[in-house]
Coordinates of C-alpha atoms and ligand atoms in Angstrom, one line a residue:
M42 CA 70.1 91.4 91.5
V43 CA 71.0 94.9 91.9
K44 CA 67.6 95.5 91.5
D45 CA 67.2 93.3 94.6
L46 CA 69.1 96.1 96.6
A47 CA 66.5 98.9 95.1
V48 CA 69.6 101.5 94.2
P49 CA 68.8 104.3 92.2
T50 CA 69.9 104.8 88.4
Q51 CA 69.1 108.3 87.8
A52 CA 71.6 111.3 88.8
Y53 CA 71.3 112.8 92.7
L54 CA 70.8 117.0 91.6
G55 CA 69.3 119.6 93.6
G56 CA 67.5 116.8 95.3
Q57 CA 65.9 115.3 93.0
W58 CA 66.3 111.2 90.8
Y59 CA 66.6 113.5 87.4
A60 CA 67.1 111.1 84.2
A61 CA 69.5 112.4 82.3
P62 CA 69.1 112.0 78.3
R63 CA 71.5 109.2 78.0
T64 CA 72.7 106.3 79.9
F65 CA 75.3 104.2 80.5
P66 CA 76.4 100.6 81.7
V67 CA 77.3 99.2 84.3
R68 CA 79.4 96.1 84.4
S69 CA 80.7 93.4 87.1
P70 CA 84.1 93.0 87.0
Y71 CA 83.5 89.0 88.1
S72 CA 80.8 87.8 85.7
G73 CA 80.7 91.0 82.7
E74 CA 77.1 91.2 82.8
V75 CA 75.1 94.7 82.9
L76 CA 74.3 95.1 86.2
A77 CA 72.3 98.7 85.4
E78 CA 72.3 101.2 82.7
V79 CA 73.0 104.8 84.9
A80 CA 72.3 108.5 84.2
D81 CA 75.5 109.7 82.5
C82 CA 75.7 113.0 82.9
G83 CA 77.4 115.5 80.8
E84 CA 78.2 119.8 80.6
A85 CA 74.3 120.5 80.9
E86 CA 74.1 118.2 84.7
A87 CA 77.2 120.1 85.4
R88 CA 75.2 123.1 85.2
L89 CA 72.6 122.8 86.8
A90 CA 74.6 120.8 89.6
A91 CA 77.1 123.7 89.9
D92 CA 73.9 126.6 90.0
T93 CA 72.1 124.4 92.8
A94 CA 75.4 123.6 94.8
V95 CA 75.9 128.1 94.9
E96 CA 72.1 128.5 95.8
A97 CA 71.6 125.1 98.7
F98 CA 75.5 126.9 100.2
R99 CA 73.9 129.8 101.0
T100 CA 71.8 128.5 103.5
W101 CA 73.5 125.2 104.2
R102 CA 76.2 127.1 105.8
K103 CA 73.8 129.3 107.8
L104 CA 72.8 126.1 110.2
T105 CA 74.5 126.5 113.4
G106 CA 77.1 122.8 113.2
F107 CA 74.6 121.0 115.3
E108 CA 72.5 121.5 113.2
R109 CA 74.4 119.6 110.3
G110 CA 75.9 117.0 112.8
R111 CA 72.4 115.7 113.7
I112 CA 71.8 115.1 109.8
L113 CA 74.9 113.5 109.3
R114 CA 74.3 111.7 112.5
R115 CA 71.6 110.0 110.7
W116 CA 73.2 109.8 107.4
N117 CA 75.4 108.2 110.0
D118 CA 72.7 105.2 111.4
L119 CA 71.4 104.9 107.8
L120 CA 74.9 103.5 107.0
I121 CA 75.0 101.3 109.4
A122 CA 71.7 99.9 109.0
H123 CA 71.7 99.5 105.2
Q124 CA 75.6 97.7 105.5
E125 CA 74.7 94.7 103.9
P126 CA 73.0 95.9 100.6
L127 CA 75.7 98.5 100.1
G128 CA 78.7 95.5 101.0
R129 CA 76.6 93.6 98.7
L130 CA 76.6 96.3 96.2
T131 CA 80.5 96.9 96.2
A132 CA 81.2 93.2 95.6
L133 CA 78.7 93.1 92.4
E134 CA 79.9 96.4 91.2
M135 CA 84.1 96.7 91.5
G136 CA 84.3 93.4 92.9
K137 CA 85.6 93.5 96.6
P138 CA 85.2 90.2 98.5
I139 CA 82.3 90.6 100.6
T140 CA 83.4 90.0 104.0
E141 CA 85.6 93.1 103.1
A142 CA 83.1 95.0 101.2
K143 CA 80.4 95.3 104.4
G144 CA 83.6 96.5 106.5
E145 CA 84.1 99.2 104.0
V146 CA 81.2 100.0 104.8
L147 CA 81.2 100.8 108.7
Y148 CA 84.8 103.0 107.4
A149 CA 82.7 104.6 105.4
A150 CA 80.1 105.6 108.3
S151 CA 83.1 106.1 110.6
F152 CA 83.5 109.4 109.1
V153 CA 80.3 110.6 108.7
E154 CA 80.0 109.6 112.7
W155 CA 83.6 111.6 113.3
C156 CA 82.2 113.9 111.2
A157 CA 79.3 114.6 113.0
E158 CA 80.8 114.9 116.1
E159 CA 83.0 117.6 114.2
A160 CA 80.7 119.5 112.9
P161 CA 79.3 121.6 116.1
R162 CA 83.4 122.0 117.8
I163 CA 84.4 124.1 114.2
G164 CA 84.8 127.1 115.5
G165 CA 87.5 129.7 115.8
E166 CA 90.4 131.4 118.5
L167 CA 90.6 134.7 120.1
I168 CA 93.6 135.8 119.5
H169 CA 96.2 137.6 122.3
P170 CA 96.3 141.6 120.4
R171 CA 99.7 143.1 119.6
F172 CA 97.6 146.2 120.8
S173 CA 96.0 146.7 123.5
H174 CA 92.9 148.4 121.5
K175 CA 91.8 145.5 119.1
R176 CA 90.2 142.7 120.0
Q177 CA 91.0 140.4 117.3
M178 CA 89.6 136.7 116.5
A179 CA 90.4 133.9 114.0
V180 CA 86.9 132.7 112.7
Y181 CA 86.8 129.6 110.5
E182 CA 84.4 129.6 107.5
P183 CA 83.1 126.9 104.8
V184 CA 85.2 127.5 102.0
G185 CA 81.9 126.4 99.1
P186 CA 80.9 124.7 97.3
V187 CA 82.8 121.5 96.2
Y188 CA 83.6 119.7 94.0
A189 CA 84.9 116.0 94.7
V190 CA 86.0 113.4 92.0
T191 CA 85.8 110.0 94.1
P192 CA 87.4 106.1 92.7
W193 CA 85.8 102.8 92.3
N194 CA 88.6 101.2 95.0
F195 CA 86.8 102.1 97.9
P196 CA 83.5 104.1 96.1
T197 CA 81.3 104.2 99.6
S198 CA 84.3 104.9 102.0
M199 CA 86.6 107.6 99.5
I200 CA 82.7 109.9 99.0
T201 CA 82.1 110.1 102.9
R202 CA 86.1 110.5 103.5
K203 CA 85.4 113.8 101.5
A204 CA 81.6 114.5 101.5
A205 CA 81.5 114.3 105.3
P206 CA 84.1 116.8 106.2
A207 CA 82.9 119.5 103.3
L208 CA 79.8 119.2 104.5
A209 CA 80.2 119.1 108.2
A210 CA 82.2 122.5 107.6
G211 CA 79.0 123.8 105.9
C212 CA 80.3 123.3 102.2
T213 CA 78.2 122.3 99.9
V214 CA 79.2 118.3 97.1
I215 CA 79.0 117.4 94.4
V216 CA 80.6 113.9 93.8
K217 CA 81.5 112.9 90.4
P218 CA 81.8 109.1 91.3
A219 CA 84.4 106.6 89.3
E220 CA 82.5 105.5 86.2
Q221 CA 83.0 101.8 87.0
A222 CA 80.9 101.7 90.5
P223 CA 79.0 105.6 90.1
L224 CA 76.1 102.3 92.1
C225 CA 77.4 102.9 95.8
A226 CA 77.7 106.9 95.3
L227 CA 73.7 106.7 94.4
Y228 CA 73.2 104.9 97.2
L229 CA 75.0 107.0 99.4
A230 CA 72.7 109.6 98.5
K231 CA 69.9 108.1 98.9
L232 CA 70.4 107.7 101.8
W233 CA 71.4 111.6 102.6
E234 CA 68.3 112.1 101.4
E235 CA 66.4 109.5 103.8
A236 CA 68.8 111.2 106.7
G237 CA 67.4 114.8 105.8
G238 CA 70.1 116.2 104.1
P239 CA 68.9 119.5 102.2
P240 CA 68.6 119.6 98.2
G241 CA 71.3 120.1 96.6
T242 CA 73.8 119.7 99.4
L243 CA 74.9 116.5 97.9
Q244 CA 74.4 115.8 94.1
V245 CA 75.7 112.8 93.1
L246 CA 77.2 113.2 89.2
P247 CA 77.7 110.0 87.2
A248 CA 78.8 110.2 83.9
A249 CA 80.7 107.6 81.4
D250 CA 83.1 110.2 79.9
P251 CA 84.0 112.4 83.7
V252 CA 85.6 115.3 81.2
P253 CA 82.6 117.5 80.1
V254 CA 81.4 117.3 83.7
S255 CA 85.1 118.5 85.0
R256 CA 85.7 121.1 82.8
V257 CA 82.1 122.8 83.5
L258 CA 82.8 122.5 86.7
M259 CA 87.0 123.0 86.7
E260 CA 86.0 126.0 85.1
D261 CA 83.6 128.0 87.0
P262 CA 85.1 130.1 89.5
R263 CA 82.5 129.5 92.0
I264 CA 83.4 126.2 93.2
R265 CA 85.3 127.2 95.2
K266 CA 87.5 123.4 95.9
I267 CA 88.4 120.5 94.1
T268 CA 88.8 117.1 96.4
F269 CA 90.6 114.1 94.6
T270 CA 91.6 110.2 95.1
G271 CA 93.1 108.7 92.0
S272 CA 95.9 108.4 89.7
T273 CA 99.0 111.4 89.4
P274 CA 98.6 111.8 85.7
V275 CA 94.9 113.1 86.7
G276 CA 96.1 114.8 90.0
K277 CA 98.6 116.7 88.1
L278 CA 95.6 117.6 85.8
L279 CA 93.8 118.8 88.5
Y280 CA 96.4 121.2 89.9
R281 CA 96.9 122.8 86.8
Q282 CA 93.5 123.5 85.9
A283 CA 92.3 124.6 89.1
A284 CA 94.9 127.7 89.5
D285 CA 92.9 129.5 86.9
T286 CA 90.0 129.5 89.2
L287 CA 92.5 129.4 92.2
K288 CA 90.3 127.1 93.6
R289 CA 91.9 124.7 96.9
I290 CA 92.9 121.3 96.5
S291 CA 92.9 118.6 98.0
L292 CA 94.9 115.3 96.1
E293 CA 95.1 111.4 97.2
L294 CA 97.4 110.0 94.0
G295 CA 99.3 107.1 93.3
G296 CA 101.9 105.7 95.8
N297 CA 105.1 102.7 94.9
A298 CA 104.9 101.6 98.8
P299 CA 108.0 99.8 100.3
F300 CA 107.4 96.7 103.1
I301 CA 111.1 96.6 105.2
L302 CA 110.9 93.1 106.9
F303 CA 114.6 94.4 108.8
E304 CA 116.0 90.2 110.2
D305 CA 114.3 90.0 113.8
A306 CA 110.8 89.6 112.4
D307 CA 108.8 86.9 113.5
I308 CA 108.4 84.8 110.1
E309 CA 104.8 83.9 110.9
K310 CA 104.0 87.5 111.6
A311 CA 105.1 89.3 108.9
V312 CA 103.1 86.5 106.3
Q313 CA 99.7 87.5 108.5
F314 CA 101.0 91.6 107.9
T315 CA 102.0 90.9 104.2
L316 CA 98.6 89.3 103.4
L317 CA 97.0 92.4 104.5
S318 CA 99.1 94.9 103.4
K319 CA 99.7 93.6 99.8
Y320 CA 96.4 91.1 99.6
R321 CA 93.8 93.3 101.1
N322 CA 91.3 94.5 98.2
T323 CA 92.7 92.4 96.0
G324 CA 96.4 94.3 95.7
Q325 CA 93.6 97.5 94.4
T326 CA 94.8 99.8 97.9
C327 CA 96.7 103.0 97.8
I328 CA 98.7 101.8 99.8
T329 CA 98.8 97.8 98.9
T330 CA 102.3 97.2 99.8
N331 CA 103.8 97.0 96.4
R332 CA 107.9 96.0 96.7
I333 CA 108.8 93.9 99.6
Y334 CA 112.7 94.2 100.9
V335 CA 113.4 91.3 103.5
H336 CA 116.7 91.0 104.8
R337 CA 118.6 88.4 103.7
R338 CA 119.3 86.6 106.7
L339 CA 115.2 85.8 106.3
E340 CA 114.5 86.1 102.5
A341 CA 114.3 82.0 101.5
D342 CA 112.5 81.6 105.1
Y343 CA 109.9 84.2 104.6
A344 CA 109.2 83.7 100.9
Q345 CA 108.7 79.7 101.4
A346 CA 106.1 80.8 104.0
L347 CA 104.7 83.6 101.9
A348 CA 104.4 81.8 99.1
E349 CA 103.0 78.6 100.5
A350 CA 100.0 81.1 102.6
V351 CA 99.3 83.7 99.2
S352 CA 98.6 79.7 97.4
R353 CA 95.9 78.9 100.3
L354 CA 93.9 82.3 99.3
K355 CA 90.6 81.2 98.1
V356 CA 90.1 83.4 94.9
G357 CA 86.3 84.0 93.5
D358 CA 82.9 85.1 93.0
P359 CA 82.8 88.4 95.3
L360 CA 79.5 87.6 96.9
D361 CA 80.6 84.5 98.2
P362 CA 81.9 85.3 102.4
S363 CA 84.6 82.8 101.7
T364 CA 86.1 84.3 98.7
Q365 CA 89.7 86.6 99.7
I366 CA 90.5 87.6 96.2
G367 CA 88.0 89.1 93.0
P368 CA 88.8 89.8 89.9
L369 CA 90.5 93.2 89.2
V370 CA 88.3 96.2 88.4
E371 CA 88.9 96.1 84.0
E372 CA 91.0 94.7 81.8
Q373 CA 93.3 97.6 82.0
G374 CA 94.2 96.1 85.3
L375 CA 94.5 93.2 84.1
Q376 CA 97.4 94.0 81.8
K377 CA 99.3 96.1 83.9
V378 CA 99.6 93.3 86.4
V379 CA 100.6 91.1 83.5
A380 CA 102.8 93.3 81.8
H381 CA 104.2 94.0 85.8
V382 CA 104.9 90.2 85.9
E383 CA 106.1 89.2 82.7
D384 CA 108.6 92.5 82.6
A385 CA 109.9 91.0 86.1
L386 CA 109.9 87.6 84.3
A387 CA 112.1 88.5 81.0
K388 CA 114.2 90.7 83.4
G389 CA 115.3 86.7 86.0
A390 CA 112.5 86.9 88.1
Q391 CA 111.1 83.3 89.7
V392 CA 107.6 82.4 90.1
A393 CA 107.5 81.3 93.7
T394 CA 103.3 81.0 93.1
G395 CA 100.9 82.4 90.5
G396 CA 102.5 84.6 87.6
R397 CA 99.1 84.2 85.9
P398 CA 96.3 85.3 84.8
L399 CA 93.5 82.7 85.5
G400 CA 90.3 83.2 83.0
G401 CA 88.1 86.6 83.2
L402 CA 89.2 89.5 84.8
F403 CA 91.4 87.0 88.1
Y404 CA 95.1 87.1 88.2
A405 CA 96.7 84.2 90.4
P406 CA 97.9 85.2 93.9
T407 CA 101.3 85.9 93.0
V408 CA 104.9 85.8 94.8
L409 CA 108.2 86.5 92.8
T410 CA 111.3 86.5 94.2
G411 CA 115.4 87.7 92.8
I412 CA 114.3 91.0 91.6
K413 CA 116.4 93.4 91.1
P414 CA 116.7 97.2 90.4
G415 CA 115.4 98.1 86.9
M416 CA 112.6 95.8 87.0
R417 CA 109.0 98.0 86.1
I418 CA 107.2 96.7 89.6
L419 CA 110.0 98.0 91.6
E420 CA 109.3 101.3 90.1
E421 CA 105.2 101.6 88.8
E422 CA 102.6 100.8 91.2
T423 CA 101.2 97.0 90.1
F424 CA 97.9 97.2 91.7
G425 CA 96.9 94.1 91.9
P426 CA 97.5 90.3 93.9
V427 CA 101.4 90.5 93.5
A428 CA 104.2 90.5 95.8
P429 CA 108.1 91.5 94.8
L430 CA 110.6 90.2 96.7
M431 CA 114.1 91.3 97.1
P432 CA 116.8 91.5 99.5
F433 CA 118.8 94.1 101.1
E434 CA 121.4 93.8 104.1
D435 CA 122.5 97.1 105.3
E436 CA 119.7 99.7 106.7
E437 CA 121.1 102.9 105.4
E438 CA 121.2 101.3 102.0
V439 CA 117.6 100.1 102.2
I440 CA 116.0 103.3 102.9
A441 CA 117.6 105.1 99.6
W442 CA 116.1 102.4 98.1
A443 CA 112.2 102.9 99.6
N444 CA 112.5 106.6 99.3
N445 CA 114.4 106.0 95.5
T446 CA 110.5 107.0 94.2
E447 CA 109.0 109.9 93.5
Y448 CA 105.7 108.3 95.4
G449 CA 105.1 108.9 99.1
L450 CA 101.8 107.8 100.6
A451 CA 102.0 104.8 102.3
A452 CA 105.7 103.3 103.5
Y453 CA 105.7 99.4 106.0
I454 CA 109.0 97.9 108.1
W455 CA 108.5 95.0 110.3
T456 CA 111.1 95.7 113.3
R457 CA 110.9 95.0 117.4
D458 CA 113.8 96.8 117.8
L459 CA 112.4 100.6 118.8
G460 CA 115.7 102.9 118.3
R461 CA 115.3 101.3 114.6
A462 CA 111.7 101.5 114.3
F463 CA 111.8 105.0 114.9
R464 CA 115.1 106.0 112.7
V465 CA 113.6 103.8 109.8
A466 CA 109.9 105.5 110.4
E467 CA 111.6 109.0 110.6
A468 CA 114.0 108.4 107.3
L469 CA 111.1 107.8 104.9
E470 CA 109.5 110.7 103.0
Y471 CA 106.2 108.9 103.2
G472 CA 102.5 110.6 104.4
I473 CA 102.0 107.2 106.5
V474 CA 104.4 104.8 108.5
G475 CA 103.2 101.4 109.3
V476 CA 105.5 99.4 112.0
N477 CA 104.5 96.4 112.5
D478 CA 101.0 97.3 111.4
P479 CA 100.1 96.3 108.1
V480 CA 96.5 98.5 107.8
P481 CA 97.7 102.1 109.2
S482 CA 94.6 103.8 108.3
A483 CA 92.1 100.6 109.7
M484 CA 89.0 102.7 111.3
G485 CA 90.9 106.1 110.7
A486 CA 88.4 108.3 110.4
N487 CA 90.0 109.9 113.4
L488 CA 93.5 109.4 111.7
P489 CA 95.4 112.2 109.0
F490 CA 95.4 110.0 105.6
G491 CA 97.6 111.7 103.0
G492 CA 100.9 111.3 101.1
Y493 CA 104.6 113.7 100.2
K494 CA 105.6 113.8 96.7
S495 CA 103.9 113.4 93.8
S496 CA 101.4 111.3 96.3
G497 CA 99.4 114.4 96.9
L498 CA 98.4 117.3 98.5
G499 CA 96.2 117.7 101.6
R500 CA 95.1 115.4 104.7
E501 CA 92.0 113.3 104.8
G502 CA 90.2 112.5 107.8
G503 CA 90.4 113.9 111.6
R504 CA 91.0 117.3 112.6
W505 CA 92.8 117.8 109.2
G506 CA 90.1 116.3 107.3
V507 CA 87.6 118.7 107.8
E508 CA 90.6 121.8 108.1
E509 CA 90.3 121.2 104.4
F510 CA 87.4 122.8 103.6
L511 CA 87.6 125.8 105.8
E512 CA 88.8 129.1 105.3
T513 CA 90.8 131.1 108.2
K514 CA 88.6 135.0 108.9
L515 CA 90.7 137.4 110.6
I516 CA 88.6 139.2 112.6
S517 CA 89.4 142.2 113.9
I518 CA 88.5 144.8 115.9
A519 CA 89.2 148.6 117.3
L520 CA 87.4 149.4 120.4
P521 CA 86.8 153.4 120.2
Ligands
SIN616 C1 93.0 103.9 99.4 O1 93.2 103.2 98.5 O2 92.7 105.2 98.7 C2 92.1 103.6 100.9 C3 92.6 102.8 101.9 C4 92.9 103.0 102.7 O3 91.8 104.0 103.3 O4 92.7 102.0 103.7

């Protein structure tokens, strides 16, 4: 099936399709079948990619923003034209239900479109001088070659969210895609080539083991920036590694998003909200609702309505357009979900619906009630289709519970009280707060995305995302 999609399986290095000496298998999480054998890059390929990215940077940075923008615009158009095959590829390699997967391709394209438009606007500022004989300006320049490490859960959009602003700014980019989903990354490289992207500006190095590639690129002082989406432990490791060469760094890491459902909520709308914020991508989004605090007055009605709606979610083949819940991406992810539910049940939680593996990498969409402090499911990111419900009575207390985590990526509230909406949104220590909005990042190429505390550093999206790839240079001219 992957063959029909004309997906490259070699690495994309220096504008060439490069057959690495080794390959690794990419498996469908749905059927377990090997979809493709993909180039397995290591230190030698990483060194070559670094040399090429440095060389390509010399000329790419000198193009005008208009010229870079035109290439990005063509990339955007190609992405949209290839929505169908890229959507299928996403469903095949990481199990995202096809309807969502096709939506993700448009989300991916939206970052490219936005950055195509931003590229000519990256300028600088004239500064009002302190001394009358001086003329002073701040000039924005690209930081240099960038190393981007991207995740499997959004295998197209998390690449364009990093690569598009970097390329718009004049940086060159080496992408190391997640080993679970490298095919979408290679497909994006193919479209970049077709769009006229110059050799070496965007390179893709799949690797079964990320360590050798990362070691070379993190140690190379010519690579000036690392941008990463993934787990907090790996993000902290990269942060430490970046210190030796003082690379700029952007990190989009783990979360533990609370959803607070206040007593003035409409139950039916709150259920629809939960389906989107909890079960999208089978619960495998960084901003997924991880724990639900429901006001005690609504608890029973909401739990019942949610359990009914969740039990109707269609679980199945990601390529079937009626599927709403696909498989988890890998065994390790499934085992974490199993362990969190078992721990909660052992400590007194009850299953309102689901609560069991369904065979293969499937886990039944689940609602748990009777959740209490001390359960793992409240403290760790589950990354699966499980909604744990815990009652609360007091606004101040629930805000304290919501903030009682090392993470701070996304938080959600539902209320019709405007005063409370602002009060609580301001009190939550999170980079993203959705007030009655279950998908605050939807098509959000224009929005800042990123976390507080152990959820990361820097922001992606909008002008903030472009600024991450710019240096600010002062030019000060003293008039003779
Ligand atoms: C993520 O899981 O990091 C991406 C979610 C989004 O952009 O909506």
